[in-house]
Amino acid sequence: MRTQTLTYRRAIYNALDRLLSEDENIIIMGEDITEYGGAFGVTSDLYRKYPKRIISTPISEGGFTGIAVGAAMTGFRVIVEIMFMDFITLATDQIVNHAANIHYMYGGQLTCPVVIRTPAGGYRGYGVSHSQTLEACFMSVPGLKIVAPASVSDAYGLLLSSVYDNNPVLFIEHKLLYNMEVEFDFDTEPVPLGRARIVREGRDVTLVSHSYGVHLGSTALEELLSEGIDVELIDLRTLKPLDIDTVVESVRKTGRLVYLEEGNVFGGVGGEVVSQVVERCLPYIDGRILRVGKADVPIPASISGEREVLPDIERVKEAVKSSLSWS
Amino acid sequence: MKREELIQLYSKALLIRLFEEKVDWLFSRGRLWGTTHLCIGQEAVAVGVISCIRRADYVVSTHRGHGHLIAKGADIKLLFAELLGRREGYCMGKGGTQHLCVKDVNFLGTNGITGGGIPIATGAALSIKLRDEDRIAVCFFGDGASNQGAFHESLNMASVWGLPILYVCENNMYGMSTRFSMVSKYEDVAKRACAYGIESTIVDGMDIEKVYSTTEKILSKVRNGSPFLLEAKTYRFCGHSKSDPRLYRTRDEEDEWKRKDPIAQIEKKLLEILPEKELHAIRESLRNTIEESYRYAEEECKELDKDEALRGAYAYTNAYVSQGDIQCPR
Ligand SMILES: Cc1ncc(C[n+]2csc(CCOP(=O)(O)OP(=O)(O)O)c2C)c(N)n1
């Protein structure tokens, strides 16, 4: 085993490096991804190794995402970097109306392998336009896959699978995770899309999350354990396709479900997961089903305000405790 | 222009006209479902431009795209099948008039989003440049679409990166009911090109020969990696789509443009060098093609069935093999 401590940021860099070296039909497009190294330093010096295939673009998210779609329809696998997830709104026409539909609407004649990498998330005082977690907005778009790695090895392994997938993939990174460092095994294999990971097994409550939420959940879980509550934590890893079977199996065991996400609770990912669980295992439910996430307001810049609006460990613990009973 | 060439251009344009007339007729009888945007009156642009390019060249089209696709070499049978929602159609009946793609002839789609195809065509041109291929991309769009951000962003990137792409604006003076002069200070879309350092020219879009010869001259530049914007002044003779009483323009204006009918113009020229009888024979043979193609689609093709309607949202991807290598399906 070749191991080394590695950050989430560097794991993504390594995956990109491996992809670019394996297949010359892979290109990367985005703003400030050459000398600047990307707004979060992910692409770093890749432009030196692959000068033709790291394409620094003007500030035209809609335009270059469309260009990525056109390049993908004509044989490239394109990785697009959208600097902040908030800016994805400018590229939405190309993602929702074009990329996601191409395989279906053209009767299978063409595919559109575009991966849109983008950092989401708040807790940094950046305010409304640089803090959002918008994956839920894309959940109802058929033809699109949505991936949101929480761990270093998943960031690496899921990115490999996403780029070699023949469909458009929204690949959501988290700003607070970039510096997270762990022991990394360089023989890590691609992680298949659509399989959740049980982070920790437990008896009492099933706590499901994705992206940064997994880390909030994991801290809450440790604290709850000292209070005698045994939580099973599941990281969805891929939101679409959704590995609901793993969640259902867990809820059949624990009888309880809490969904935790950083995005809006109203209209969020949790709503979908909870509905599917209720459809499939209502007789097993033994306690309130709860969702924890962002309040239905924009994200304020002030520290205290942001803490109020975004989910925190206390609220996760409260929800887990409430889920133990019906009252 | 040589006789044979002229006949070819004429036949292509007339085929488009007859196809569109048939589609119009089918709609009026309730035999087609959905909507349609006919290009009657604008055939010279599609035929003039596309007759100059090769099969390998990519074409990206608009919501008003039947003409572009026919000029690029679509089989009328499969085109009718698609419009009728049949499985044998180019896109299995899933795409319909605004989402038509024919991979075989490198036609990358009509497009239901005004301006949506412009970046896509630009992306195809980027592919060509990165692979150093001997082909170009041709991107059709309307005057209305030139007010989308996608137009401006695309032209800018094509220029900065030196992409082999020909942008063709079919300026028919209206986007639905909106007269271009009401939404643009300049009436010429071509003027916008200079803001991006792109060369442009304006051509009479009612004259097939002129469109053809102008395009021919431009193409060597495009093939050398200089994007170009060609604006064709044209007119759609019918309404915007299926139901449009055309209250926003006068019948006088329409009559004036109809006097420049591109097909009548070329017919007149042909009559000087061809006996009427031969022209008649061409017309009849094209009419037969249309009727026979429609009959095939209507009688011999199957409806898109339930299973197929639910299939295909995702493309198949091979699972990776476990040794750490990924099978990259292509
Ligand atoms: C994004 C978007 N906005 C509006 C429409 C509705 N629409 C369809 S065609 C059209 C007019 C387009 O005008 P133009 O680009 O000049 O093309 P023309 O119809 O004249 O060929 C409009 C507004 C649409 N399909 N997509």
XYZ file of C-alpha atoms and ligand atoms in Angstrom:
683
model
C 0.000 0.000 0.000
C 1.292 3.454 -0.898
C -0.084 5.865 1.657
C 0.493 9.484 2.503
C -1.435 12.149 4.352
C -3.502 14.039 1.865
C -6.090 16.805 1.870
C -9.494 16.678 0.196
C -8.212 19.418 -2.136
C -5.130 17.433 -3.068
C -7.141 14.234 -3.534
C -9.224 15.991 -6.158
C -6.047 17.321 -7.750
C -4.607 13.811 -7.841
C -7.763 12.420 -9.407
C -7.682 15.149 -12.055
C -4.019 14.465 -12.712
C -4.652 10.758 -13.081
C -7.597 11.336 -15.386
C -5.701 13.748 -17.614
C -2.781 11.364 -17.853
C -4.982 8.352 -18.624
C -7.113 9.857 -21.342
C -6.251 12.692 -23.647
C -9.911 13.219 -24.423
C -10.327 14.807 -21.020
C -10.180 18.593 -20.689
C -10.852 21.064 -17.884
C -12.502 24.454 -18.309
C -13.127 27.201 -15.790
C -12.209 30.617 -14.503
C -8.738 31.332 -13.134
C -7.674 27.699 -13.259
C -4.198 28.242 -14.704
C -1.624 30.474 -12.971
C -4.050 31.314 -10.176
C -4.619 27.600 -9.624
C -8.391 27.872 -9.217
C -10.200 29.985 -6.616
C -9.711 27.194 -4.055
C -6.388 26.043 -5.413
C -7.629 22.708 -6.710
C -6.224 22.689 -10.245
C -2.984 24.219 -8.959
C -0.122 23.558 -11.409
C -1.960 21.114 -13.672
C -1.820 23.683 -16.455
C 1.943 23.206 -16.618
C 1.620 19.484 -17.184
C -1.314 19.735 -19.577
C -1.097 23.193 -21.126
C -3.514 22.509 -23.968
C -6.152 20.818 -21.886
C -6.571 23.208 -18.978
C -8.606 25.986 -20.506
C -8.930 29.194 -18.589
C -12.165 30.933 -19.586
C -13.644 34.389 -19.440
C -16.267 35.012 -16.738
C -19.029 33.485 -18.824
C -20.461 30.530 -16.906
C -23.418 30.075 -19.234
C -21.233 30.315 -22.314
C -18.401 28.028 -21.302
C -20.717 25.433 -19.802
C -22.471 25.377 -23.176
C -19.125 25.087 -24.897
C -18.355 22.156 -22.614
C -21.623 20.544 -23.702
C -20.714 21.009 -27.357
C -17.245 19.576 -26.807
C -18.736 16.617 -24.919
C -21.209 15.941 -27.727
C -18.265 15.730 -30.094
C -16.145 13.297 -28.151
C -14.452 15.000 -25.215
C -14.992 14.352 -21.531
C -15.162 17.817 -20.074
C -14.641 18.856 -16.484
C -16.056 22.291 -15.782
C -15.126 24.207 -12.669
C -17.764 26.647 -11.425
C -15.926 28.827 -8.924
C -18.720 28.942 -6.329
C -21.848 26.825 -6.443
C -23.936 30.005 -6.266
C -22.731 30.849 -9.794
C -24.145 27.658 -11.232
C -27.411 29.514 -11.696
C -25.815 31.224 -14.695
C -25.104 27.872 -16.307
C -28.447 26.296 -15.496
C -29.897 26.511 -18.998
C -27.048 24.475 -20.394
C -27.209 21.955 -17.549
C -30.960 21.506 -17.283
C -32.188 22.062 -20.833
C -29.215 20.739 -22.747
C -26.675 18.488 -21.004
C -29.237 16.508 -19.037
C -31.513 15.952 -22.026
C -29.089 15.146 -24.799
C -29.028 11.391 -24.482
C -32.781 11.042 -24.139
C -34.055 13.699 -26.530
C -31.749 12.615 -29.343
C -32.845 9.016 -28.982
C -29.482 7.842 -27.675
C -27.427 9.103 -30.630
C -25.166 11.280 -28.483
C -23.938 11.411 -24.916
C -22.854 14.379 -22.850
C -20.097 13.446 -20.413
C -19.620 16.752 -18.624
C -18.687 16.905 -14.957
C -19.468 20.162 -13.240
C -17.214 20.499 -10.205
C -18.250 23.187 -7.803
C -17.624 24.096 -4.159
C -20.726 24.624 -2.033
C -21.297 25.625 1.538
C -21.293 28.367 4.131
C -20.006 28.897 7.696
C -17.423 31.338 6.316
C -19.184 34.693 6.546
C -19.368 35.151 2.777
C -23.070 36.010 2.764
C -25.935 35.197 0.462
C -24.180 34.844 -2.896
C -21.103 32.829 -1.876
C -22.418 30.337 0.664
C -25.242 28.349 -0.816
C -25.779 24.639 -1.098
C -28.032 24.252 -4.100
C -27.995 20.558 -5.001
C -31.661 20.155 -4.117
C -32.539 22.465 -7.021
C -31.155 19.835 -9.395
C -32.660 16.718 -7.822
C -35.698 16.765 -10.093
C -33.701 16.944 -13.317
C -33.680 13.590 -15.082
C -30.516 12.761 -16.967
C -28.266 14.449 -14.418
C -26.281 12.652 -11.728
C -25.410 14.375 -8.454
C -22.387 13.458 -6.390
C -21.321 15.037 -3.076
C -18.256 13.441 -1.458
C -17.658 13.918 2.262
C -14.373 12.070 2.629
C -10.946 12.396 1.055
C -10.990 8.972 -0.541
C -14.506 9.483 -1.869
C -13.522 12.828 -3.342
C -10.851 10.931 -5.267
C -12.757 7.764 -6.087
C -16.060 9.405 -6.969
C -14.401 11.947 -9.221
C -12.803 9.160 -11.260
C -16.175 7.477 -11.719
C -17.927 10.756 -12.456
C -15.560 11.672 -15.251
C -15.754 8.228 -16.838
C -19.546 8.253 -16.566
C -21.284 8.903 -19.873
C -23.771 11.293 -18.314
C -23.547 14.837 -17.014
C -22.597 14.847 -13.348
C -22.883 17.623 -10.812
C -19.914 17.086 -8.505
C -20.286 19.060 -5.303
C -17.232 19.796 -3.236
C -17.311 21.540 0.117
C -15.206 24.560 0.980
C -14.745 23.536 4.610
C -13.464 20.134 3.556
C -10.660 21.265 1.243
C -8.125 21.364 4.074
C -9.283 18.172 5.744
C -6.329 15.820 5.880
C -6.263 12.055 6.274
C -4.053 9.077 5.562
C -4.711 8.341 1.899
C -4.156 5.114 0.046
C -2.898 5.776 -3.450
C -4.328 2.529 -4.682
C -7.811 3.840 -3.970
C -10.121 2.605 -6.634
C -12.891 4.468 -8.352
C -15.935 4.554 -6.125
C -19.047 3.557 -8.073
C -21.806 6.166 -8.271
C -25.044 5.368 -6.491
C -23.761 3.575 -3.417
C -24.154 5.020 0.062
C -21.579 4.356 2.782
C -22.405 3.383 6.327
C -20.022 5.583 8.268
C -20.830 3.968 11.590
C -23.277 1.255 12.527
C -25.698 1.868 15.360
C -28.962 0.573 16.840
C -31.128 3.511 17.846
C -31.446 6.110 15.106
C -30.543 6.293 11.422
C -28.922 9.643 10.671
C -28.459 10.255 6.944
C -26.504 13.076 5.361
C -24.153 14.075 2.554
C -21.159 16.328 2.010
C -20.143 18.463 5.013
C -23.248 17.329 6.901
C -21.605 13.947 7.391
C -18.933 15.609 9.526
C -21.463 17.556 11.597
C -23.371 14.315 12.022
C -20.283 12.447 13.016
C -19.399 14.927 15.769
C -22.980 14.887 17.036
C -22.878 11.105 17.003
C -19.815 10.969 19.293
C -21.447 13.284 21.782
C -24.714 11.364 21.690
C -22.865 8.144 22.321
C -21.697 9.470 25.669
C -25.372 10.055 26.459
C -26.107 6.448 25.608
C -27.680 7.004 22.189
C -26.331 4.735 19.481
C -26.619 6.411 16.082
C -26.144 4.765 12.699
C -24.651 7.326 10.319
C -25.063 6.985 6.555
C -23.283 9.112 3.964
C -25.289 9.066 0.740
C -22.220 10.064 -1.326
C -24.356 10.147 -4.487
C -27.724 11.916 -4.366
C -28.709 10.766 -7.823
C -28.844 7.860 -8.367
C -30.007 7.571 -4.786
C -29.080 4.455 -2.817
C -32.338 4.351 -0.923
C -31.984 0.618 -0.236
C -29.161 1.181 2.213
C -31.240 3.785 4.056
C -34.361 1.635 4.060
C -32.480 -1.337 5.432
C -31.073 0.791 8.209
C -34.432 2.315 9.130
C -35.986 -1.141 9.245
C -33.398 -1.908 11.892
C -33.498 1.320 13.941
C -37.086 2.410 13.297
C -35.963 6.043 13.302
C -34.779 8.531 10.723
C -33.193 11.968 10.769
C -31.969 13.685 7.603
C -29.254 16.294 7.955
C -28.215 18.657 5.194
C -26.666 22.101 4.936
C -29.135 23.235 2.275
C -32.695 24.393 2.742
C -34.911 21.977 4.642
C -37.918 23.215 2.677
C -37.666 21.528 -0.709
C -34.440 19.853 0.297
C -32.811 16.482 -0.295
C -34.195 15.239 3.021
C -37.762 15.597 1.783
C -37.077 13.091 -0.988
C -35.254 10.626 1.235
C -37.900 10.761 3.945
C -40.734 10.299 1.439
C -39.125 7.239 -0.070
C -38.458 5.739 3.346
C -42.050 6.348 4.415
C -43.311 4.764 1.198
C -41.260 1.676 1.861
C -41.115 1.140 5.611
C -43.904 2.924 7.418
C -44.732 -0.087 9.637
C -41.183 -0.074 10.993
C -41.195 3.566 12.047
C -41.025 4.080 15.774
C -40.536 7.782 16.449
C -40.741 11.194 14.811
C -39.054 11.505 11.446
C -37.104 14.750 11.364
C -35.086 16.900 9.012
C -32.319 19.263 10.030
C -30.938 21.869 7.672
C -30.951 25.485 6.687
C -33.834 27.773 7.696
C -35.875 29.100 4.776
C -34.071 32.454 4.618
C -30.981 33.650 2.732
C -27.637 33.178 4.476
C -26.562 36.300 6.394
C -22.925 37.390 6.447
C -22.742 37.941 10.203
C -21.256 35.097 12.237
C -24.072 34.942 14.735
C -26.665 35.222 11.993
C -25.080 32.493 9.923
C -24.985 30.175 12.957
C -28.670 30.815 13.461
C -29.593 29.964 9.885
C -27.328 26.993 9.139
C -27.549 23.654 10.935
C -25.235 22.996 13.878
C -24.313 20.122 16.142
C -26.763 21.091 18.874
C -29.669 21.013 16.494
C -28.602 17.642 15.140
C -28.419 16.233 18.659
C -31.821 17.656 19.525
C -33.363 16.134 16.414
C -31.829 12.730 17.078
C -33.193 12.779 20.634
C -36.646 13.862 19.448
C -36.685 11.054 16.926
C -36.511 8.512 19.742
C -40.135 9.107 20.659
C -43.403 10.295 19.152
C -43.792 13.319 21.376
C -22.853 29.081 -61.774
C -22.952 25.794 -63.636
C -26.244 24.369 -64.710
C -25.892 21.239 -62.624
C -25.030 23.234 -59.526
C -28.000 25.475 -60.020
C -30.306 22.508 -60.381
C -28.916 21.036 -57.198
C -29.485 24.204 -55.195
C -32.949 24.523 -56.635
C -33.867 20.946 -55.805
C -32.679 21.246 -52.221
C -34.568 24.476 -51.666
C -37.705 23.140 -53.249
C -37.506 19.937 -51.226
C -37.448 22.047 -48.072
C -40.347 24.177 -49.282
C -42.453 21.135 -50.138
C -41.610 19.469 -46.854
C -42.623 22.538 -44.876
C -45.840 22.908 -46.878
C -46.698 19.323 -46.123
C -45.993 19.860 -42.413
C -48.196 22.956 -42.472
C -50.961 20.991 -44.144
C -50.684 18.164 -41.627
C -50.986 20.602 -38.757
C -54.008 22.262 -40.266
C -55.665 18.846 -40.446
C -54.732 17.999 -36.878
C -52.518 15.136 -38.008
C -49.441 16.447 -36.226
C -49.204 16.955 -32.507
C -47.326 19.761 -30.727
C -45.930 22.763 -32.519
C -43.714 23.677 -35.434
C -41.751 26.597 -36.828
C -41.623 26.693 -40.601
C -38.785 28.211 -42.600
C -40.793 28.927 -45.748
C -39.194 32.006 -47.306
C -35.803 31.411 -45.680
C -34.696 28.352 -47.672
C -31.937 30.215 -49.487
C -29.920 30.610 -46.310
C -29.981 26.959 -45.302
C -29.307 25.735 -48.828
C -26.782 28.393 -49.794
C -24.639 27.910 -46.711
C -24.896 24.182 -46.215
C -24.279 23.354 -49.877
C -20.813 24.859 -49.408
C -19.764 22.685 -46.503
C -18.841 19.034 -46.119
C -20.512 16.125 -44.458
C -17.841 16.125 -41.734
C -18.613 19.724 -40.783
C -20.891 20.172 -37.795
C -24.139 22.072 -38.043
C -26.058 23.370 -35.030
C -29.508 24.718 -35.697
C -32.473 26.475 -34.116
C -36.153 25.879 -33.413
C -36.727 26.683 -37.097
C -34.434 23.943 -38.257
C -36.102 21.554 -40.730
C -34.446 23.360 -43.635
C -30.969 23.131 -42.133
C -31.368 19.445 -41.502
C -32.725 18.660 -44.955
C -29.911 20.663 -46.523
C -27.395 18.713 -44.436
C -28.740 15.504 -45.923
C -31.464 14.088 -43.720
C -33.661 11.310 -44.975
C -37.155 12.796 -45.325
C -38.717 9.493 -44.305
C -37.008 9.461 -40.920
C -37.680 13.137 -40.474
C -41.416 12.630 -40.940
C -41.231 9.643 -38.619
C -39.680 11.856 -35.954
C -42.275 14.608 -36.337
C -44.999 12.003 -36.097
C -43.477 10.664 -32.878
C -42.575 7.285 -34.334
C -39.881 4.949 -33.052
C -38.151 4.829 -36.430
C -37.652 8.598 -36.286
C -34.149 9.982 -35.955
C -34.610 10.485 -32.220
C -37.144 7.657 -31.682
C -39.904 10.233 -31.566
C -38.553 11.594 -28.298
C -37.096 14.785 -29.719
C -39.643 16.107 -32.182
C -39.269 19.212 -34.286
C -37.215 21.285 -31.823
C -34.860 18.511 -30.694
C -33.774 16.859 -33.907
C -30.320 15.425 -34.183
C -28.746 13.310 -36.897
C -25.360 12.082 -35.848
C -24.599 10.435 -39.199
C -24.496 13.775 -40.978
C -22.957 15.645 -38.034
C -26.090 17.630 -37.391
C -25.907 18.445 -33.680
C -29.453 19.446 -33.152
C -32.292 21.828 -33.639
C -32.842 23.637 -30.364
C -35.892 24.692 -28.389
C -34.037 27.278 -26.349
C -33.498 30.495 -28.284
C -29.724 30.934 -28.449
C -29.084 27.619 -26.692
C -27.271 26.133 -29.656
C -24.740 28.945 -30.003
C -22.372 27.832 -27.217
C -22.857 24.213 -28.231
C -21.698 24.944 -31.766
C -18.788 26.873 -30.296
C -17.935 23.829 -28.186
C -17.946 21.644 -31.288
C -15.511 24.115 -32.827
C -13.337 23.883 -29.723
C -13.266 20.084 -30.172
C -12.131 20.518 -33.743
C -9.388 22.897 -32.728
C -8.129 20.739 -29.847
C -7.967 17.687 -32.117
C -6.631 19.674 -35.019
C -9.296 18.192 -37.286
C -10.019 19.218 -40.819
C -13.573 20.424 -40.390
C -15.556 23.396 -39.128
C -18.722 24.139 -37.172
C -21.618 26.123 -38.590
C -24.029 27.745 -36.178
C -27.433 29.057 -37.258
C -29.429 31.448 -35.102
C -32.022 34.183 -35.461
C -31.936 37.929 -34.932
C -33.871 37.362 -31.700
C -31.209 34.976 -30.391
C -28.516 37.580 -30.916
C -29.858 39.349 -27.825
C -29.073 36.369 -25.606
C -25.962 36.418 -23.463
C -25.069 33.056 -24.976
C -24.462 34.773 -28.324
C -22.107 37.380 -26.918
C -20.229 35.005 -24.643
C -19.765 32.502 -27.455
C -18.517 34.973 -30.032
C -16.092 36.342 -27.518
C -14.622 32.942 -26.700
C -14.559 31.830 -30.338
C -12.597 34.937 -31.171
C -10.148 34.751 -28.277
C -9.476 31.068 -28.905
C -9.484 31.257 -32.707
C -12.145 28.636 -33.318
C -13.137 27.368 -36.762
C -16.773 28.393 -36.692
C -19.135 30.165 -39.021
C -21.991 31.937 -37.252
C -24.942 32.412 -39.556
C -27.603 34.851 -38.453
C -30.895 34.413 -40.252
C -32.218 37.897 -39.741
C -35.896 37.668 -40.623
C -36.515 40.928 -38.743
C -38.736 39.373 -36.089
C -38.375 37.241 -32.973
C -41.919 35.986 -32.643
C -43.779 39.318 -32.754
C -40.876 41.531 -31.727
C -39.378 43.563 -34.508
C -35.602 43.548 -34.247
C -35.462 47.323 -34.596
C -37.459 47.581 -31.358
C -34.931 45.566 -29.381
C -31.663 46.595 -30.981
C -30.317 50.022 -31.722
C -28.561 48.666 -34.804
C -30.629 46.731 -37.314
C -27.606 44.765 -38.488
C -26.560 41.879 -36.282
C -23.305 41.797 -38.249
C -22.240 45.034 -36.571
C -22.000 43.217 -33.263
C -19.158 41.039 -34.498
C -16.616 43.831 -34.414
C -17.056 44.147 -30.640
C -15.466 40.711 -30.404
C -12.862 41.129 -33.089
C -14.737 38.895 -35.500
C -15.143 39.618 -39.192
C -18.647 39.783 -40.583
C -20.575 40.411 -43.742
C -24.176 40.859 -44.821
C -25.748 38.942 -47.676
C -29.105 38.964 -49.442
C -30.686 35.940 -47.801
C -33.334 35.602 -50.504
C -30.802 34.827 -53.210
C -29.436 31.293 -53.069
C -26.587 31.930 -55.448
C -25.416 34.954 -53.514
C -25.557 33.117 -50.208
C -23.629 30.263 -51.779
C -20.892 32.363 -53.339
C -20.500 34.570 -50.268
C -20.200 31.558 -47.993
C -17.678 29.954 -50.297
C -15.423 32.975 -50.013
C -15.654 33.092 -46.233
C -15.016 29.432 -45.624
C -11.285 29.380 -46.235
C -10.885 31.907 -43.423
C -13.019 29.828 -41.112
C -11.104 26.685 -42.007
C -7.959 28.532 -41.012
C -9.325 29.180 -37.541
C -10.907 32.598 -37.845
C -14.500 32.671 -36.704
C -16.830 34.615 -38.977
C -20.333 36.055 -38.686
C -22.490 35.951 -41.780
C -25.788 37.798 -41.593
C -28.435 36.870 -44.112
C -31.341 39.283 -44.515
C -34.367 37.118 -45.004
C -38.061 36.786 -44.199
C -40.352 34.060 -42.987
C -43.433 34.011 -45.164
C -45.643 32.308 -42.605
C -46.361 32.981 -38.963
C -43.896 32.368 -36.159
C -45.340 28.986 -35.281
C -48.502 27.000 -35.705
C -50.965 29.709 -34.751
C -49.934 33.276 -35.420
C -52.278 35.862 -36.970
C -49.216 38.105 -37.642
C -50.730 41.296 -36.219
C -47.301 42.817 -35.784
C -46.550 43.252 -39.484
C -48.412 44.522 -42.515
C -49.629 42.521 -45.479
C -47.853 45.059 -47.677
C -44.554 44.235 -46.064
C -45.220 40.537 -46.538
C -46.112 41.007 -50.213
C -42.971 42.977 -50.779
C -40.819 40.166 -49.427
C -42.806 37.487 -51.199
C -41.836 39.108 -54.461
C -38.278 38.110 -53.571
C -39.222 34.464 -53.052
C -35.906 32.598 -53.276
C -37.410 29.659 -55.066
C -39.233 31.755 -57.659
C -35.964 33.612 -58.260
C -33.961 30.524 -58.998
C -36.773 29.008 -61.056
C -36.740 32.047 -63.244
C -33.030 31.630 -63.849
C -33.396 27.955 -64.566
C -36.130 28.566 -67.109
C -33.597 30.434 -69.197
C -31.421 27.365 -69.486
C -33.826 24.489 -68.954
C -37.008 23.465 -70.742
C -40.110 23.951 -68.594
C -40.752 20.237 -68.953
C -37.577 19.346 -67.077
C -38.340 21.736 -64.277
C -41.760 20.202 -64.025
C -40.220 16.748 -63.799
C -37.977 17.851 -60.916
C -40.955 19.288 -59.063
C -42.987 16.146 -59.550
C -40.214 13.888 -58.394
C -39.679 15.937 -55.227
C -43.413 15.932 -54.564
C -43.375 12.173 -54.838
C -40.483 11.956 -52.411
C -42.452 13.997 -49.893
C -45.655 12.026 -50.320
C -43.933 8.670 -50.273
C -41.882 9.612 -47.211
C -44.941 10.773 -45.354
C -46.807 7.629 -46.301
C -43.936 5.503 -45.003
C -43.852 7.328 -41.667
C -47.599 7.305 -41.235
C -48.261 3.739 -42.318
C -45.130 1.753 -41.682
C -43.676 3.245 -38.515
C -44.664 2.380 -34.982
C -45.639 4.755 -32.203
C -43.098 5.346 -29.459
C -44.162 2.679 -26.998
C -44.479 2.896 -23.254
C -41.276 1.029 -22.448
C -39.171 3.125 -24.751
C -40.696 6.373 -23.472
C -39.435 5.483 -20.011
C -36.000 4.401 -21.197
C -32.876 6.366 -22.038
C -32.717 9.262 -19.584
C -29.226 8.014 -18.765
C -26.582 6.699 -21.108
C -25.099 3.340 -20.318
C -21.745 3.403 -18.577
C -19.595 0.329 -18.168
C -18.772 -0.395 -14.569
C -15.063 0.007 -13.952
C -13.026 -3.131 -13.589
C -11.714 -3.695 -10.152
C -7.950 -3.656 -10.765
C -8.132 0.067 -10.497
C -8.368 0.614 -14.208
C -11.489 2.168 -15.493
C -13.043 0.920 -18.652
C -13.713 4.033 -20.567
C -16.549 3.318 -22.949
C -16.610 5.371 -26.061
C -34.953 31.002 -24.000
C -36.179 31.126 -24.811
N -36.914 32.239 -24.750
C -38.030 32.357 -25.494
C -38.435 31.332 -26.303
C -39.720 31.433 -27.109
N -39.369 31.661 -28.513
C -39.251 30.648 -29.368
S -38.713 31.139 -30.844
C -38.667 32.749 -30.366
C -38.227 33.810 -31.308
C -36.833 33.618 -31.719
O -36.503 34.600 -32.625
P -35.284 34.475 -33.601
O -34.091 34.045 -32.836
O -35.166 35.744 -34.367
O -35.650 33.271 -34.566
P -36.883 33.162 -35.599
O -38.049 32.624 -34.842
O -37.134 34.500 -36.154
O -36.416 32.186 -36.607
C -39.063 32.878 -29.055
C -39.131 34.140 -28.309
C -37.635 30.161 -26.324
N -37.975 29.096 -27.057
N -36.508 30.096 -25.604
